[in-house]
Structures are given as C-alpha cells and as structure tokens.
Amino acid sequence: MKYGYYDNDNREYVITRPDTPTPWLNYLGDGGFSGIISNTAGGLVFDRDPGNFRITRYNFNRIPYDRPGRYLYFKDMGSGAVWSPTWQPVQAELDSYSCRHGMGYTRISSEKDGIQSEITYFIPEGKQYEIWKGTVKNTSATVKNLKLFSYVEFSCYIAKYDIECDWPRYFFDCRRKGNAIIFNPSDDFIREKRLLSYIATDLPIEGHDCARIEFLGTCRDESNPIAVERGVCGNSDINGDNACGSFCCPVSLAPGEEKSFVFTIGNACDEEEIKEQVASASDYPLVHEQLEELKAAWRKNSRYLQVKTPDEQMNTMLNIWHPYQCRMTFNWSRFISFYERGLDRGWGYRDSMQDVLGVVHSAPDKVKERLRTLMGIQKSDGNARTLYFPGTGESMGGGRSDDHIWTVFSVCTYVKETGDYGFLEELIPFIDGGEGTVLQHLKLGLEFTKHHLGEHGVPLFLGSDWNDSLSKISWDKHKAESAFVFFQAAHAAYELIHLFEHLKDTENTQWAKQYYEWCRSVEPVLWDGKWYLRGFTDYGEKYGTDDDEYNKIFLNPQSWAVLSRLPSAEKGNSCFENVKQYLFCDLGVVSHAPASSGIDFQKKYFFGMKTGIRENGGLFFHASTWAIIAETLLGRNEDAYSLYHRELPTVRNDRADVCKVEPYIYSSSMVGPSHERYGSGECSWLSGTASWMFLAASQYILGFRPDYDGVIIDPCVPLEWDGFSYTRIYRGISCTVQSPKLPVENARAKKIIVDGETLDSNFLPYDTIRGKQSVEIVVVY
Ligand code: IFM
C-alpha cells in the first residue's frame, strides 16, 4: 500500500494521506538553527545542538506519538468546527490533504469546509529563525469568520533536564510583547547564555496564552485545547511554569478571498533582534527569495552526481534523496531524529568519521573541518573518545576498539577526492595534550590496535567494535577478539601502503607494509573452512563458526575480509557463496544467521535484542553496503547490483504499510525474515547506511572511484542494463561517463576513451584533465 509518490521534477516526495505508519520526517536547516518536522507538523526546533540548545519540546516514544509540534488550529466561528490544517493534533477529517517534503522545506496543504490552506515551513540559509509561510483561502460562497490559534511548547535549553526533571519550569518566564511571545527563562544553571526564544506572527492578534495549562486546560492535550473550544485565549503569562506560544488570530474571508500570513520561531540576543528577525520573516518578497535560494542550494548539493540508468528507482535516489540524506546524516550524526532523541549521542567519533564519506565530493571544506574536530578528540595513545558535542565542544567516552581506525579511510578518501596533500601534514592536538600531524594520528590509531591483541593475536573487542550491540561478548574476562577490527585494520594498512607509496615516503611505506604483513600472518587464524569467524569469545572459543547451531555466519567479517584484500579469490568467493546461502533474503541481506535470542555465555548467545531485529539477524543496511562493495571487488556484478537494488527505499514505496518508514530515505535497518514483523523499518534517516551506500553506488556500482592521481573508472553493473551514463563533478571538472551494454555477464572496464582519445587502461589520470571544465568518458569493456 502507498502513502505517496515521488515528484522528481520538483524534487519532492508527496504524502497523500496523513496517517502514515510512522511519522515521515524532514529536516529543516543545515546544521545551524535547525529542526525536524513530520508530515503532520510534529517535531522540534533547536540551535546547532539539540541536547544543549533545544528551543521547543518534543515527546519521544510517547502515545500519542509525534507531539507536540508546530501546530495551528482553525476554528470556523460560524459552524463551530475545529480542525488542524496539518491534520494533527486534532485529527478532524480533512476534505483534502497533502504534504510535500522537499529539500530543506516542507509544505502541508489541506482543505476543509471551504477553507483551503497551505503552509510552508523552512529555515532561511544562515538565519536563526524558522518561518511558517501560510495562505488561507475561502473557496465557499459565504463569508467565513475564522480564528487561527498557534501552539508550540518551549523547552529548557538543556533537553536532558527538561525531560528528566520537573524543576526547569520554575525558571521559565514567558510573556507577550507586541506581536511576539518571548520565552526568557533564567539561565543560572546553564553554562552558555540563554538567548531569547520566541514565536511571532504578522496576523492581527486578538489574544494569547503563554501558560500551557491555560491554553490546553486540565485533563486535556493538544488535540482538544480548551482555548480553541472556547474560541478565545486567556492572555496568560508564565512566571515559573510550563510555557507555550499560542496566539489567537481572527481572520475574516469573503468568498474567494485569500490571505497570507507568517509565523516565526527564533532565537535572538535581545528584543531589538527579535524585531529585526520578525520584520525580515514578514517581508513576503524576501521570504519568497529565501525559499528559492534554499531550493537552489540543495539543487547544487546534488549536482555533483547526476545519473541516467535503466533503474528509475536508483535514479530517484541518487539524483535527489540520497545526497540529501548524506548531508543530513553528516549534519546530525546519530543525534536527532524521530528515533534519536538529541540527548546523549552528539557526534559519534565512529559514526561521524563515516558520515564524511557521503559528502566529501560535495562539501570537502566542511569535511576537512569535521576531520579536524574529530581527530581533536583522539588521545595521544591513538584511541579516540566516543562522542563530541558540537554546541559545547565537550567530548566523552573512549576505549572502543574501532573508532580510531575509521579515520584512515576517511582521510584517504578526502585526499583522493581533493588532492589536498597538505592536510596530511597539518598539526592537530590530542585531547590529552600534545599534538601530531594528521599522518601521525592515523599511524597512532593503527599502532593502538596492534598493541591491544588477544590470545589468538587478533585485536581485542575492548568496549565495543563497530557492532556495539555485541559488546556483551567481552563483558566477563575482557578477552574477546574481533575479526571485524582485525580486517578493518588490515584494510587501513592496505590504504596506507597505497598512500605512502604515492607520497614516495619510503620509511612509512615500509611501516605500512610490515603492518599489512603482520595482518597476512594472522588471517589464517580466522578462517573457518568456508568463511571467516566473527572472532573469539571471552573464553577463547570460536564465534561465528559452522560448528555452532546458532550465529554460524556473520556478514561483516566476510565483507571486511574482502575489503582488506587479504583473502584469495577462492576464499572470498566461498565467503560470498555462503553469504548468499545463509544471509540473503528478498529484501536484502541479514547481519548473521541463525540468530539466537537472549544472553547465555555458555551457548555463545550475546545479543539481547530480539531475534530478527537490527544487528541481531535483521537487515542492517549499513552492513549491507560493505557486502555490496565486496561483491563488486570479487567481480560478482549481478549479486552486487541485485542486493543494492533490493535495498533501495524507492523499491518499497508500495509496501509502505509493511515497511512503515519513509520510502524516500534509507532507514538504519528492517526487521529480518526470522521475525513476524519481517520488513518493518526501524530508525530511519541517521545511519551509516547513507554515506556508505552512496559510496557503494557511485564508486563501486557506477564505478567512479577517485584515487590519488586520478580516477578509476570501473562500473560493476548487470548484463540486463542497456547502457547508462552519469555526470560526476570531480575537482571542479564535470566528468560525463557513458557506458554501453556489457558484452558479457560480469564484464569490467578494460579501457576508457577520454574526449575521443583511447587510453590503455580504465584509469583517468588527473593530469590529462586538469584545467578542463568538462570531459566525456566512454567505457570500453
Ligand atoms: O556502529 C554502530 C553505531 O555506532 C551506532 N548504531 C549501530 C551501529 C552498529 O552497531
């Protein structure tokens, strides 16, 4: 069943009914003053950091869910009918409804009883306020006297206090000043100065309420506020209690008449600044211009890769939604979404290090800055802290086995994309004192891993490896060993050999080669006969072995083994034949199988999550991306593409009732076939799936893979494709790649023709295109 469709011309997803199986979200803002908004206007607003600078409230995991939000109530004073033009929170039946989630904006349109409305929500680029730009029109033959009520709930800046404790409200102060309701709590318990938050409107105001209890009434909620029922606000102010921003605005409309209005939510230093912001937000031509600028900026964000393949669902993702999700994931790491509550996650070192991969081609400067920030929380022993909070600069955690290794691939990918070799010599401080060059940070990370080995010579699992839900494996004796970390380190060493050779740095090449040789010597320890183990348990037993009834085979060690290039082709193919046999399903590939349930150290059951959910036998898409890349490296075109295609969000649009989550972006996982809710999506938006799937699709399936001195052109596509083309902007040069149909199954590029000239290999040297604006490349198989 469908809940909407893709309007690719307008780069929007159009939701045609409000009761989507989960709130279908969009993000407003681009990492500064920002918010999340659902298809029925639920969500919240915050400034840079939803944990430390939260402006409006949102109740996570509560029933009714997706509340509160940016609400409007319409009351027809003639008939007494009350509804919300965004359907929620009143849920009165509407005569029509649509929500268009676009890039950086959301527009919700509806009609009821002869009143048509359209509200566009967005945050102008670089501004400290969000605009609700609305129109309301009388489509009936009689005069309509309406009252419009607004509703938002203000939050203590520190979201954790606001949620966990009652006392923050005793600091609240909220009053109306002219056309603004200003929230100005005392801030003596927060470190940063609290700015003034406000909601304002350009509509004529009849009354207001700042007291939540006065607006909603006792024993009521957002769906039936007493003030709306009465048709008047009580003009309440707040001096030490829960605060809201509600205006009551009378609007009279003659038949056919339309009126425009604006509501603004913002953060400002003083009342003067509020006035300036509200004046700008109410300047209609300026608002129109800002919305167009915003659309243009997002169009630019996706112009770095535009594809024309025979797979329309792939085209829609890669040309529109996928780069957008990559940017939002880069902005918010795992911090804030409908599932991530903006409290404890901040930017995860591991997560954010991987998120840079999805925007390195479109926002290299931002990536460089992010790499600096993250490496700045690495310690001088090579290990990195776990979390960073962008609003306060605080970091915490550490002691995990994988964080520091991700840096290698991210830095190498950045340098390959940009050619910015100078960055490698830049000095970056360590969080515990001293500083080192970027290269020293990378090497220290790998040394840390080699200094923390278990009794089989494989890296210790430590606090966790990539899969933090498997952490119980090392909770008893702390001796568990991780094949994932081992192959990740081998992959990093492989990358560094390539980098140092390119830099003609003999000493470091030697160091990286020795490291890789050490990996080569350990690899046989992890071979289980048909595939690679997941590691060893705290008691030294093999884990992820054919000998066991449960948890026999895990996906990640197979993928990362192939990525490390340690296994022979024979071993690699054996791994993936078994992946196909045990882990493939019609929606994609599961994390491992057969998954066990519950914790039992004797039986080697280490996942507390229910069987079939997330990393315990679910379809964990982040992990699938590495399998896709591995399949391309093994030359298994059909399997690589088929897995990629099956996991496209656009493929499940007409199964939205089963899959639940937004069909325009990747979710982190879907419930696996061993569970009765097979196919149900979990935790949409913020996931390492975004960046890695983008890499898998653009660099490994479409085959545009930047390297140090140029680009490897190596498509890995199915035989059924009649040919395809794409344009990729690389170091400012617009590279158009054309490919004919493959001559035979699994064919790979042998040569390329660049602007009419045939090259001997599929490598496009940067020197041959430097200074050009565009080049035409034809792939020869
Ligand atoms: O790697 C982790 C990530 O840090 C948080 N989400 C789950 C992933 C896999 O366990």
PDB file of C-alpha atoms in Angstrom, residues 6-256:
ATOM      1  CA  TYR A   6       7.848  10.962  -5.891  1.00  0.00           C
ATOM      2  CA  ASP A   7       7.528  14.306  -7.670  1.00  0.00           C
ATOM      3  CA  ASN A   8      11.005  14.252  -9.182  1.00  0.00           C
ATOM      4  CA  ASP A   9      10.508  17.414 -11.238  1.00  0.00           C
ATOM      5  CA  ASN A  10      10.009  19.380  -8.051  1.00  0.00           C
ATOM      6  CA  ARG A  11      12.402  17.211  -6.066  1.00  0.00           C
ATOM      7  CA  GLU A  12       9.700  16.440  -3.529  1.00  0.00           C
ATOM      8  CA  TYR A  13       8.045  13.401  -2.018  1.00  0.00           C
ATOM      9  CA  VAL A  14       4.298  13.944  -1.839  1.00  0.00           C
ATOM     10  CA  ILE A  15       2.456  12.261   1.032  1.00  0.00           C
ATOM     11  CA  THR A  16      -1.206  11.918   0.185  1.00  0.00           C
ATOM     12  CA  ARG A  17      -2.638  10.747   3.488  1.00  0.00           C
ATOM     13  CA  PRO A  18      -1.705  11.963   6.942  1.00  0.00           C
ATOM     14  CA  ASP A  19      -1.915   8.675   8.849  1.00  0.00           C
ATOM     15  CA  THR A  20       1.442   7.317   7.717  1.00  0.00           C
ATOM     16  CA  PRO A  21       2.536   4.195   9.635  1.00  0.00           C
ATOM     17  CA  THR A  22       5.256   6.236  11.402  1.00  0.00           C
ATOM     18  CA  PRO A  23       5.828   9.990  11.286  1.00  0.00           C
ATOM     19  CA  TRP A  24       7.539  10.637   7.963  1.00  0.00           C
ATOM     20  CA  LEU A  25      10.149  13.248   8.619  1.00  0.00           C
ATOM     21  CA  ASN A  26      12.056  16.008   7.013  1.00  0.00           C
ATOM     22  CA  TYR A  27      14.867  18.193   8.307  1.00  0.00           C
ATOM     23  CA  LEU A  28      14.787  21.979   8.246  1.00  0.00           C
ATOM     24  CA  GLY A  29      18.050  23.921   8.423  1.00  0.00           C
ATOM     25  CA  ASP A  30      21.525  22.748   7.585  1.00  0.00           C
ATOM     26  CA  GLY A  31      23.305  22.091  10.849  1.00  0.00           C
ATOM     27  CA  GLY A  32      22.918  25.525  12.466  1.00  0.00           C
ATOM     28  CA  PHE A  33      19.496  26.687  13.644  1.00  0.00           C
ATOM     29  CA  SER A  34      17.509  23.619  12.617  1.00  0.00           C
ATOM     30  CA  GLY A  35      14.540  21.386  13.240  1.00  0.00           C
ATOM     31  CA  ILE A  36      12.775  18.174  12.361  1.00  0.00           C
ATOM     32  CA  ILE A  37       9.232  18.186  11.040  1.00  0.00           C
ATOM     33  CA  SER A  38       6.854  15.320  10.359  1.00  0.00           C
ATOM     34  CA  ASN A  39       4.233  15.106   7.636  1.00  0.00           C
ATOM     35  CA  THR A  40       1.665  16.370  10.165  1.00  0.00           C
ATOM     36  CA  ALA A  41       3.855  19.204  11.536  1.00  0.00           C
ATOM     37  CA  GLY A  42       5.115  17.372  14.617  1.00  0.00           C
ATOM     38  CA  GLY A  43       8.709  17.926  15.649  1.00  0.00           C
ATOM     39  CA  LEU A  44      11.003  20.393  17.320  1.00  0.00           C
ATOM     40  CA  VAL A  45      13.382  23.308  16.796  1.00  0.00           C
ATOM     41  CA  PHE A  46      16.928  23.643  18.179  1.00  0.00           C
ATOM     42  CA  ASP A  47      20.067  25.629  17.615  1.00  0.00           C
ATOM     43  CA  ARG A  48      23.114  23.570  16.418  1.00  0.00           C
ATOM     44  CA  ASP A  49      22.872  21.113  19.274  1.00  0.00           C
ATOM     45  CA  PRO A  50      19.515  19.566  20.209  1.00  0.00           C
ATOM     46  CA  GLY A  51      20.915  18.411  23.551  1.00  0.00           C
ATOM     47  CA  ASN A  52      22.224  21.724  24.826  1.00  0.00           C
ATOM     48  CA  PHE A  53      20.263  24.285  22.801  1.00  0.00           C
ATOM     49  CA  ARG A  54      16.757  22.909  22.450  1.00  0.00           C
ATOM     50  CA  ILE A  55      14.119  25.532  21.794  1.00  0.00           C
ATOM     51  CA  THR A  56      10.839  23.673  21.533  1.00  0.00           C
ATOM     52  CA  ARG A  57       9.703  20.449  23.142  1.00  0.00           C
ATOM     53  CA  TYR A  58       9.017  17.070  21.585  1.00  0.00           C
ATOM     54  CA  ASN A  59       7.922  13.917  23.409  1.00  0.00           C
ATOM     55  CA  PHE A  60       9.808  10.881  22.178  1.00  0.00           C
ATOM     56  CA  ASN A  61       8.291   7.418  22.307  1.00  0.00           C
ATOM     57  CA  ARG A  62       5.068   8.615  23.889  1.00  0.00           C
ATOM     58  CA  ILE A  63       1.497   7.910  22.915  1.00  0.00           C
ATOM     59  CA  PRO A  64       0.057   9.767  21.132  1.00  0.00           C
ATOM     60  CA  TYR A  65       3.342   9.963  19.271  1.00  0.00           C
ATOM     61  CA  ASP A  66       4.838  12.783  17.242  1.00  0.00           C
ATOM     62  CA  ARG A  67       3.764  15.545  19.624  1.00  0.00           C
ATOM     63  CA  PRO A  68       3.955  18.403  20.136  1.00  0.00           C
ATOM     64  CA  GLY A  69       4.947  20.298  17.040  1.00  0.00           C
ATOM     65  CA  ARG A  70       4.336  23.479  15.121  1.00  0.00           C
ATOM     66  CA  TYR A  71       0.617  23.457  15.457  1.00  0.00           C
ATOM     67  CA  LEU A  72      -2.187  25.574  14.050  1.00  0.00           C
ATOM     68  CA  TYR A  73      -5.862  25.201  14.865  1.00  0.00           C
ATOM     69  CA  PHE A  74      -8.597  26.631  12.679  1.00  0.00           C
ATOM     70  CA  LYS A  75     -11.952  27.382  14.239  1.00  0.00           C
ATOM     71  CA  ASP A  76     -14.855  28.293  11.965  1.00  0.00           C
ATOM     72  CA  MET A  77     -16.743  30.730  14.197  1.00  0.00           C
ATOM     73  CA  GLY A  78     -19.879  30.226  12.079  1.00  0.00           C
ATOM     74  CA  SER A  79     -20.180  26.445  12.322  1.00  0.00           C
ATOM     75  CA  GLY A  80     -18.014  25.941  15.386  1.00  0.00           C
ATOM     76  CA  ALA A  81     -15.944  23.323  13.516  1.00  0.00           C
ATOM     77  CA  VAL A  82     -12.336  22.925  14.689  1.00  0.00           C
ATOM     78  CA  TRP A  83      -9.529  21.311  12.742  1.00  0.00           C
ATOM     79  CA  SER A  84      -5.815  21.404  12.232  1.00  0.00           C
ATOM     80  CA  PRO A  85      -4.712  22.220   8.702  1.00  0.00           C
ATOM     81  CA  THR A  86      -1.873  19.726   9.207  1.00  0.00           C
ATOM     82  CA  TRP A  87      -4.338  17.067  10.443  1.00  0.00           C
ATOM     83  CA  GLN A  88      -2.520  16.650  13.754  1.00  0.00           C
ATOM     84  CA  PRO A  89      -3.139  17.246  16.555  1.00  0.00           C
ATOM     85  CA  VAL A  90      -6.935  17.497  16.156  1.00  0.00           C
ATOM     86  CA  GLN A  91      -7.195  14.662  13.575  1.00  0.00           C
ATOM     87  CA  ALA A  92     -10.501  16.003  12.237  1.00  0.00           C
ATOM     88  CA  GLU A  93     -11.222  14.531   8.810  1.00  0.00           C
ATOM     89  CA  LEU A  94      -9.981  16.815   6.039  1.00  0.00           C
ATOM     90  CA  ASP A  95     -11.516  17.153   2.568  1.00  0.00           C
ATOM     91  CA  SER A  96      -8.024  17.063   1.078  1.00  0.00           C
ATOM     92  CA  TYR A  97      -4.504  16.726   2.422  1.00  0.00           C
ATOM     93  CA  SER A  98      -1.002  16.624   1.034  1.00  0.00           C
ATOM     94  CA  CYS A  99       2.440  17.040   2.491  1.00  0.00           C
ATOM     95  CA  ARG A 100       5.343  17.810   0.201  1.00  0.00           C
ATOM     96  CA  HIS A 101       8.697  17.121   1.785  1.00  0.00           C
ATOM     97  CA  GLY A 102      11.259  18.978  -0.285  1.00  0.00           C
ATOM     98  CA  MET A 103      14.917  19.772   0.192  1.00  0.00           C
ATOM     99  CA  GLY A 104      15.075  21.902   3.348  1.00  0.00           C
ATOM    100  CA  TYR A 105      11.361  22.693   3.410  1.00  0.00           C
ATOM    101  CA  THR A 106       8.003  21.038   3.984  1.00  0.00           C
ATOM    102  CA  ARG A 107       4.680  22.221   2.607  1.00  0.00           C
ATOM    103  CA  ILE A 108       1.406  20.946   4.027  1.00  0.00           C
ATOM    104  CA  SER A 109      -1.794  21.745   2.114  1.00  0.00           C
ATOM    105  CA  SER A 110      -5.327  20.856   3.050  1.00  0.00           C
ATOM    106  CA  GLU A 111      -8.943  21.843   2.635  1.00  0.00           C
ATOM    107  CA  LYS A 112     -11.914  21.564   4.939  1.00  0.00           C
ATOM    108  CA  ASP A 113     -15.408  23.041   4.772  1.00  0.00           C
ATOM    109  CA  GLY A 114     -14.474  25.557   2.088  1.00  0.00           C
ATOM    110  CA  ILE A 115     -11.222  26.670   3.729  1.00  0.00           C
ATOM    111  CA  GLN A 116      -8.079  25.884   1.799  1.00  0.00           C
ATOM    112  CA  SER A 117      -4.695  26.332   3.395  1.00  0.00           C
ATOM    113  CA  GLU A 118      -1.081  25.870   2.520  1.00  0.00           C
ATOM    114  CA  ILE A 119       1.778  26.223   4.978  1.00  0.00           C
ATOM    115  CA  THR A 120       5.437  26.058   4.029  1.00  0.00           C
ATOM    116  CA  TYR A 121       7.948  25.513   6.811  1.00  0.00           C
ATOM    117  CA  PHE A 122      11.603  26.370   6.300  1.00  0.00           C
ATOM    118  CA  ILE A 123      14.679  27.989   7.806  1.00  0.00           C
ATOM    119  CA  PRO A 124      16.319  30.550   5.521  1.00  0.00           C
ATOM    120  CA  GLU A 125      20.013  29.818   4.965  1.00  0.00           C
ATOM    121  CA  GLY A 126      22.176  31.040   7.828  1.00  0.00           C
ATOM    122  CA  LYS A 127      19.271  32.500   9.814  1.00  0.00           C
ATOM    123  CA  GLN A 128      18.329  31.967  13.434  1.00  0.00           C
ATOM    124  CA  TYR A 129      14.644  31.539  12.819  1.00  0.00           C
ATOM    125  CA  GLU A 130      12.138  29.209  11.218  1.00  0.00           C
ATOM    126  CA  ILE A 131       9.309  30.519   9.060  1.00  0.00           C
ATOM    127  CA  TRP A 132       5.802  29.111   8.624  1.00  0.00           C
ATOM    128  CA  LYS A 133       4.665  30.830   5.462  1.00  0.00           C
ATOM    129  CA  GLY A 134       0.933  30.312   5.077  1.00  0.00           C
ATOM    130  CA  THR A 135      -2.076  31.135   2.999  1.00  0.00           C
ATOM    131  CA  VAL A 136      -5.694  30.587   3.846  1.00  0.00           C
ATOM    132  CA  LYS A 137      -8.420  30.865   1.233  1.00  0.00           C
ATOM    133  CA  ASN A 138     -12.205  30.817   1.323  1.00  0.00           C
ATOM    134  CA  THR A 139     -13.367  28.539  -1.506  1.00  0.00           C
ATOM    135  CA  SER A 140     -17.011  28.662  -0.416  1.00  0.00           C
ATOM    136  CA  ALA A 141     -19.770  31.042  -1.463  1.00  0.00           C
ATOM    137  CA  THR A 142     -20.231  32.541   2.013  1.00  0.00           C
ATOM    138  CA  VAL A 143     -18.173  34.772   4.264  1.00  0.00           C
ATOM    139  CA  LYS A 144     -16.015  32.780   6.673  1.00  0.00           C
ATOM    140  CA  ASN A 145     -15.043  34.096  10.068  1.00  0.00           C
ATOM    141  CA  LEU A 146     -12.160  32.047  11.341  1.00  0.00           C
ATOM    142  CA  LYS A 147      -9.899  32.092  14.302  1.00  0.00           C
ATOM    143  CA  LEU A 148      -6.357  30.755  13.917  1.00  0.00           C
ATOM    144  CA  PHE A 149      -4.565  29.542  17.030  1.00  0.00           C
ATOM    145  CA  SER A 150      -0.879  28.665  17.155  1.00  0.00           C
ATOM    146  CA  TYR A 151       0.794  26.264  19.560  1.00  0.00           C
ATOM    147  CA  VAL A 152       4.396  25.414  20.340  1.00  0.00           C
ATOM    148  CA  GLU A 153       5.839  24.337  23.677  1.00  0.00           C
ATOM    149  CA  PHE A 154       9.099  25.902  24.835  1.00  0.00           C
ATOM    150  CA  SER A 155      11.914  23.775  26.270  1.00  0.00           C
ATOM    151  CA  CYS A 156      14.707  24.312  28.725  1.00  0.00           C
ATOM    152  CA  TYR A 157      17.876  24.642  26.603  1.00  0.00           C
ATOM    153  CA  ILE A 158      19.328  21.503  28.215  1.00  0.00           C
ATOM    154  CA  ALA A 159      16.954  18.858  26.912  1.00  0.00           C
ATOM    155  CA  LYS A 160      18.009  16.240  29.449  1.00  0.00           C
ATOM    156  CA  TYR A 161      16.954  18.439  32.369  1.00  0.00           C
ATOM    157  CA  ASP A 162      13.735  19.338  30.620  1.00  0.00           C
ATOM    158  CA  ILE A 163      12.826  15.676  30.185  1.00  0.00           C
ATOM    159  CA  GLU A 164      14.173  14.160  33.379  1.00  0.00           C
ATOM    160  CA  CYS A 165      13.356  16.829  35.941  1.00  0.00           C
ATOM    161  CA  ASP A 166      10.445  18.945  36.994  1.00  0.00           C
ATOM    162  CA  TRP A 167      12.440  21.907  38.271  1.00  0.00           C
ATOM    163  CA  PRO A 168      13.432  23.619  34.979  1.00  0.00           C
ATOM    164  CA  ARG A 169       9.932  25.038  34.642  1.00  0.00           C
ATOM    165  CA  TYR A 170      10.429  27.055  37.848  1.00  0.00           C
ATOM    166  CA  PHE A 171      12.936  29.126  35.892  1.00  0.00           C
ATOM    167  CA  PHE A 172      10.618  29.796  32.961  1.00  0.00           C
ATOM    168  CA  ASP A 173       9.405  33.229  32.035  1.00  0.00           C
ATOM    169  CA  CYS A 174       7.206  33.748  29.010  1.00  0.00           C
ATOM    170  CA  ARG A 175       5.256  36.863  28.041  1.00  0.00           C
ATOM    171  CA  ARG A 176       3.769  38.585  25.041  1.00  0.00           C
ATOM    172  CA  LYS A 177       5.456  41.732  23.760  1.00  0.00           C
ATOM    173  CA  GLY A 178       3.526  43.122  20.790  1.00  0.00           C
ATOM    174  CA  ASN A 179       3.370  40.504  18.085  1.00  0.00           C
ATOM    175  CA  ALA A 180       5.875  38.159  19.760  1.00  0.00           C
ATOM    176  CA  ILE A 181       5.673  35.751  22.646  1.00  0.00           C
ATOM    177  CA  ILE A 182       9.091  35.802  24.252  1.00  0.00           C
ATOM    178  CA  PHE A 183      10.460  32.916  26.283  1.00  0.00           C
ATOM    179  CA  ASN A 184      13.176  34.186  28.605  1.00  0.00           C
ATOM    180  CA  PRO A 185      13.924  31.714  31.395  1.00  0.00           C
ATOM    181  CA  SER A 186      16.655  32.469  33.891  1.00  0.00           C
ATOM    182  CA  ASP A 187      19.769  30.645  32.840  1.00  0.00           C
ATOM    183  CA  ASP A 188      21.805  30.442  36.018  1.00  0.00           C
ATOM    184  CA  PHE A 189      22.131  26.650  35.747  1.00  0.00           C
ATOM    185  CA  ILE A 190      23.458  26.538  32.196  1.00  0.00           C
ATOM    186  CA  ARG A 191      26.913  27.461  31.072  1.00  0.00           C
ATOM    187  CA  GLU A 192      26.021  29.216  27.837  1.00  0.00           C
ATOM    188  CA  LYS A 193      23.913  32.325  27.968  1.00  0.00           C
ATOM    189  CA  ARG A 194      20.319  31.530  27.099  1.00  0.00           C
ATOM    190  CA  LEU A 195      19.135  33.658  24.201  1.00  0.00           C
ATOM    191  CA  LEU A 196      15.564  34.843  23.919  1.00  0.00           C
ATOM    192  CA  SER A 197      13.374  32.320  22.124  1.00  0.00           C
ATOM    193  CA  TYR A 198      10.141  33.478  20.616  1.00  0.00           C
ATOM    194  CA  ILE A 199       7.189  32.844  18.371  1.00  0.00           C
ATOM    195  CA  ALA A 200       5.744  35.777  16.420  1.00  0.00           C
ATOM    196  CA  THR A 201       3.165  36.395  13.728  1.00  0.00           C
ATOM    197  CA  ASP A 202       2.148  39.128  11.333  1.00  0.00           C
ATOM    198  CA  LEU A 203      -1.558  38.329  11.746  1.00  0.00           C
ATOM    199  CA  PRO A 204      -3.731  40.640  13.812  1.00  0.00           C
ATOM    200  CA  ILE A 205      -3.704  39.241  17.351  1.00  0.00           C
ATOM    201  CA  GLU A 206      -6.816  39.088  19.491  1.00  0.00           C
ATOM    202  CA  GLY A 207      -5.292  37.264  22.450  1.00  0.00           C
ATOM    203  CA  HIS A 208      -2.501  34.981  23.550  1.00  0.00           C
ATOM    204  CA  ASP A 209      -1.564  32.298  26.035  1.00  0.00           C
ATOM    205  CA  CYS A 210       1.911  31.615  27.374  1.00  0.00           C
ATOM    206  CA  ALA A 211       0.664  29.214  30.059  1.00  0.00           C
ATOM    207  CA  ARG A 212       0.342  25.709  28.708  1.00  0.00           C
ATOM    208  CA  ILE A 213      -2.288  24.815  31.258  1.00  0.00           C
ATOM    209  CA  GLU A 214      -4.398  27.856  30.332  1.00  0.00           C
ATOM    210  CA  PHE A 215      -4.327  27.057  26.633  1.00  0.00           C
ATOM    211  CA  LEU A 216      -4.817  23.277  26.849  1.00  0.00           C
ATOM    212  CA  GLY A 217      -6.922  23.115  30.018  1.00  0.00           C
ATOM    213  CA  THR A 218      -6.703  20.484  32.717  1.00  0.00           C
ATOM    214  CA  CYS A 219      -7.063  16.812  31.723  1.00  0.00           C
ATOM    215  CA  ARG A 220      -6.735  17.709  28.064  1.00  0.00           C
ATOM    216  CA  ASP A 221      -3.995  17.524  25.464  1.00  0.00           C
ATOM    217  CA  GLU A 222      -3.018  19.175  22.180  1.00  0.00           C
ATOM    218  CA  SER A 223      -5.924  17.539  20.357  1.00  0.00           C
ATOM    219  CA  ASN A 224      -8.649  19.467  22.221  1.00  0.00           C
ATOM    220  CA  PRO A 225      -7.366  22.687  23.816  1.00  0.00           C
ATOM    221  CA  ILE A 226      -9.896  24.488  25.951  1.00  0.00           C
ATOM    222  CA  ALA A 227      -8.908  27.867  24.490  1.00  0.00           C
ATOM    223  CA  VAL A 228      -9.777  26.685  20.978  1.00  0.00           C
ATOM    224  CA  GLU A 229     -13.003  25.167  22.192  1.00  0.00           C
ATOM    225  CA  ARG A 230     -13.951  28.475  23.809  1.00  0.00           C
ATOM    226  CA  GLY A 231     -12.706  30.424  20.791  1.00  0.00           C
ATOM    227  CA  VAL A 232     -10.589  32.785  22.926  1.00  0.00           C
ATOM    228  CA  CYS A 233      -7.200  32.756  24.598  1.00  0.00           C
ATOM    229  CA  GLY A 234      -6.852  33.771  28.247  1.00  0.00           C
ATOM    230  CA  ASN A 235      -3.932  36.220  27.821  1.00  0.00           C
ATOM    231  CA  SER A 236      -1.899  34.232  30.336  1.00  0.00           C
ATOM    232  CA  ASP A 237       1.784  34.860  31.028  1.00  0.00           C
ATOM    233  CA  ILE A 238       4.262  32.496  32.637  1.00  0.00           C
ATOM    234  CA  ASN A 239       6.313  33.138  35.703  1.00  0.00           C
ATOM    235  CA  GLY A 240       7.729  29.779  36.759  1.00  0.00           C
ATOM    236  CA  ASP A 241       5.693  27.103  34.982  1.00  0.00           C
ATOM    237  CA  ASN A 242       5.363  25.226  31.665  1.00  0.00           C
ATOM    238  CA  ALA A 243       5.280  27.648  28.771  1.00  0.00           C
ATOM    239  CA  CYS A 244       3.735  27.626  25.332  1.00  0.00           C
ATOM    240  CA  GLY A 245       3.385  30.064  22.456  1.00  0.00           C
ATOM    241  CA  SER A 246      -0.210  30.489  21.450  1.00  0.00           C
ATOM    242  CA  PHE A 247      -1.766  33.386  19.583  1.00  0.00           C
ATOM    243  CA  CYS A 248      -5.431  33.710  18.760  1.00  0.00           C
ATOM    244  CA  CYS A 249      -5.807  35.500  15.420  1.00  0.00           C
ATOM    245  CA  PRO A 250      -9.179  36.380  13.882  1.00  0.00           C
ATOM    246  CA  VAL A 251      -9.309  36.051  10.075  1.00  0.00           C
ATOM    247  CA  SER A 252     -12.366  37.011   8.055  1.00  0.00           C
ATOM    248  CA  LEU A 253     -12.518  35.882   4.427  1.00  0.00           C
ATOM    249  CA  ALA A 254     -15.000  36.898   1.737  1.00  0.00           C
ATOM    250  CA  PRO A 255     -15.920  34.219  -0.836  1.00  0.00           C
ATOM    251  CA  GLY A 256     -12.832  33.534  -2.962  1.00  0.00           C
TER     252      GLY A 256
END
